[in-house]
XYZ file of C-alpha atoms in Angstrom:
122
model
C 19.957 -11.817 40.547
C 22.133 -12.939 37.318
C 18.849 -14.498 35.697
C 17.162 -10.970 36.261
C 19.492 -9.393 35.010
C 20.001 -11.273 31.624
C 16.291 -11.200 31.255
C 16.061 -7.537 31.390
C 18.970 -7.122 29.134
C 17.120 -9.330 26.636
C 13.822 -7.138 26.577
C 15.279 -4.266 26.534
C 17.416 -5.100 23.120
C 14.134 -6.132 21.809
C 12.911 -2.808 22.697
C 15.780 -0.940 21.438
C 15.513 -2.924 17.931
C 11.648 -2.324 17.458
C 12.047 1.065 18.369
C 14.914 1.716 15.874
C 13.111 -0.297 13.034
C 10.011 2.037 13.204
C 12.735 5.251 13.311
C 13.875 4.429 10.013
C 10.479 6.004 8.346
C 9.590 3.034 6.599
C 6.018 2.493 5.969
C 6.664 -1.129 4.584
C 7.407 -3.071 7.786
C 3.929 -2.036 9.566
C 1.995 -1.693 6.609
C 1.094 -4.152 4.046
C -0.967 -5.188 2.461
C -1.482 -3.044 -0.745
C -4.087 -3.545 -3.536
C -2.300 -3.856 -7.049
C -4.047 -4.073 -10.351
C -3.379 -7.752 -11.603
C -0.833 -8.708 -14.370
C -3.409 -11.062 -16.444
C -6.477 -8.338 -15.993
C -7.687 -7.268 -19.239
C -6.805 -3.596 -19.590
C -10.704 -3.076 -20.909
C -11.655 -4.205 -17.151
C -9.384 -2.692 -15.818
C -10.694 0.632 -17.401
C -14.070 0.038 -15.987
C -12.464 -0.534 -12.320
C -10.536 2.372 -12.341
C -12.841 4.608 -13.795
C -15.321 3.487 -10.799
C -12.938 4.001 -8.365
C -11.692 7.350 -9.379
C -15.346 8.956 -9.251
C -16.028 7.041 -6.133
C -13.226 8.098 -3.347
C -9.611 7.403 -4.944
C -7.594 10.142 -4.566
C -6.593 10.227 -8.199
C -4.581 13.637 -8.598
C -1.012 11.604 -8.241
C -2.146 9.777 -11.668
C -2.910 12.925 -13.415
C -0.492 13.722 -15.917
C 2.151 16.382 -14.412
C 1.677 14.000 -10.680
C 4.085 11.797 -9.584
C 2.501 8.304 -10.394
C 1.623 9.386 -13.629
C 3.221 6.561 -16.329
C 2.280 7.777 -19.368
C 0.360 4.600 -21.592
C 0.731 2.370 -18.175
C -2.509 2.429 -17.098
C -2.211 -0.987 -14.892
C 0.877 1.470 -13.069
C -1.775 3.903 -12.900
C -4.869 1.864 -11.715
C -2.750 0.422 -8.784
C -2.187 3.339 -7.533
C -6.112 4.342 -7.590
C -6.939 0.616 -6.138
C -4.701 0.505 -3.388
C -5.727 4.499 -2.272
C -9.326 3.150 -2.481
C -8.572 0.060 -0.911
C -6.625 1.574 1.943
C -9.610 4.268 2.760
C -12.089 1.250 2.553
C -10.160 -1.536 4.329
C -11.134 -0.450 8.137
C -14.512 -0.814 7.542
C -13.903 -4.190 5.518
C -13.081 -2.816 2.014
C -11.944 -5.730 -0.141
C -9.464 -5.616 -3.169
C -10.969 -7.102 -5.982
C -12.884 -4.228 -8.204
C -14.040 -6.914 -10.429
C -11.488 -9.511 -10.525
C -8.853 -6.805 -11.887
C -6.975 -6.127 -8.764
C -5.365 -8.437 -6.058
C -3.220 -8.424 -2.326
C 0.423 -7.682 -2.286
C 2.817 -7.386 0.477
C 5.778 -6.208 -1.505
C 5.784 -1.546 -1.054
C 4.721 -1.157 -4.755
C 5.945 2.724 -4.321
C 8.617 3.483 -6.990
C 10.241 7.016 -7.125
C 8.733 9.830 -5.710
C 5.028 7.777 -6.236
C 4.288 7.064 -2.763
C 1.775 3.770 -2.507
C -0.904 4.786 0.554
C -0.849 2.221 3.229
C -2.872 2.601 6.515
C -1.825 0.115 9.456
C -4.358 -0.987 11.629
């Protein structure tokens, strides 16, 4: 009866700890990966890649000056932003992150500020 009891005590804390890490509203602990531009792409392929991406699905109004993940001259800040919205829309149906060789996998939240990073657990 002891044992029973210890082992329901047990699952029940690990119920009562999931359940209070997914209260906390973070998106980070269920969510990664995002798709991040990459620090050694060429900002002229980069260009091409986000200008794709943009006119293809991206939700790109955030990156518009005046928009919360606008970075004025930063346009591998801005291109991450496109590539991982992209990515995350596309990544059900097996949507890589690549875009030419100019973006790459991260599991660190790249969300900064009020720019909120898209990420879409499944």
């Amino acid at each position: 009866m002891a044992r029973a009891s210890a082992i329901a005590i047990v699952v029940f804390s690990c119920f009562l700890i999931l359940v209070l890490q997914l209260a906390d509203g973070s998106e980070s602990k269920l969510c990664p990966p995002w798709c991040v531009t990459r620090l050694d792409a060429s900002v002229a392929r980069v260009n091409i890649s986000f200008d794709w991406i943009c006119e293809n699905g991206a939700d790109c109004r955030p990156i518009r000056p005046g928009g919360p993940c606008y970075v004025e001259g930063d346009i591998k800040a801005m291109s991450s932003y496109a590539f991982n919205d992209y990515f995350q829309k596309t990544r059900p149906s097996g949507g890589l992150c690549d875009y030419g060789e100019v973006a790459t996998i991260s599991n660190e939240d790249p969300s900064h500020g009020a720019c909120n990073f898209t990420c879409t657990p499944y």
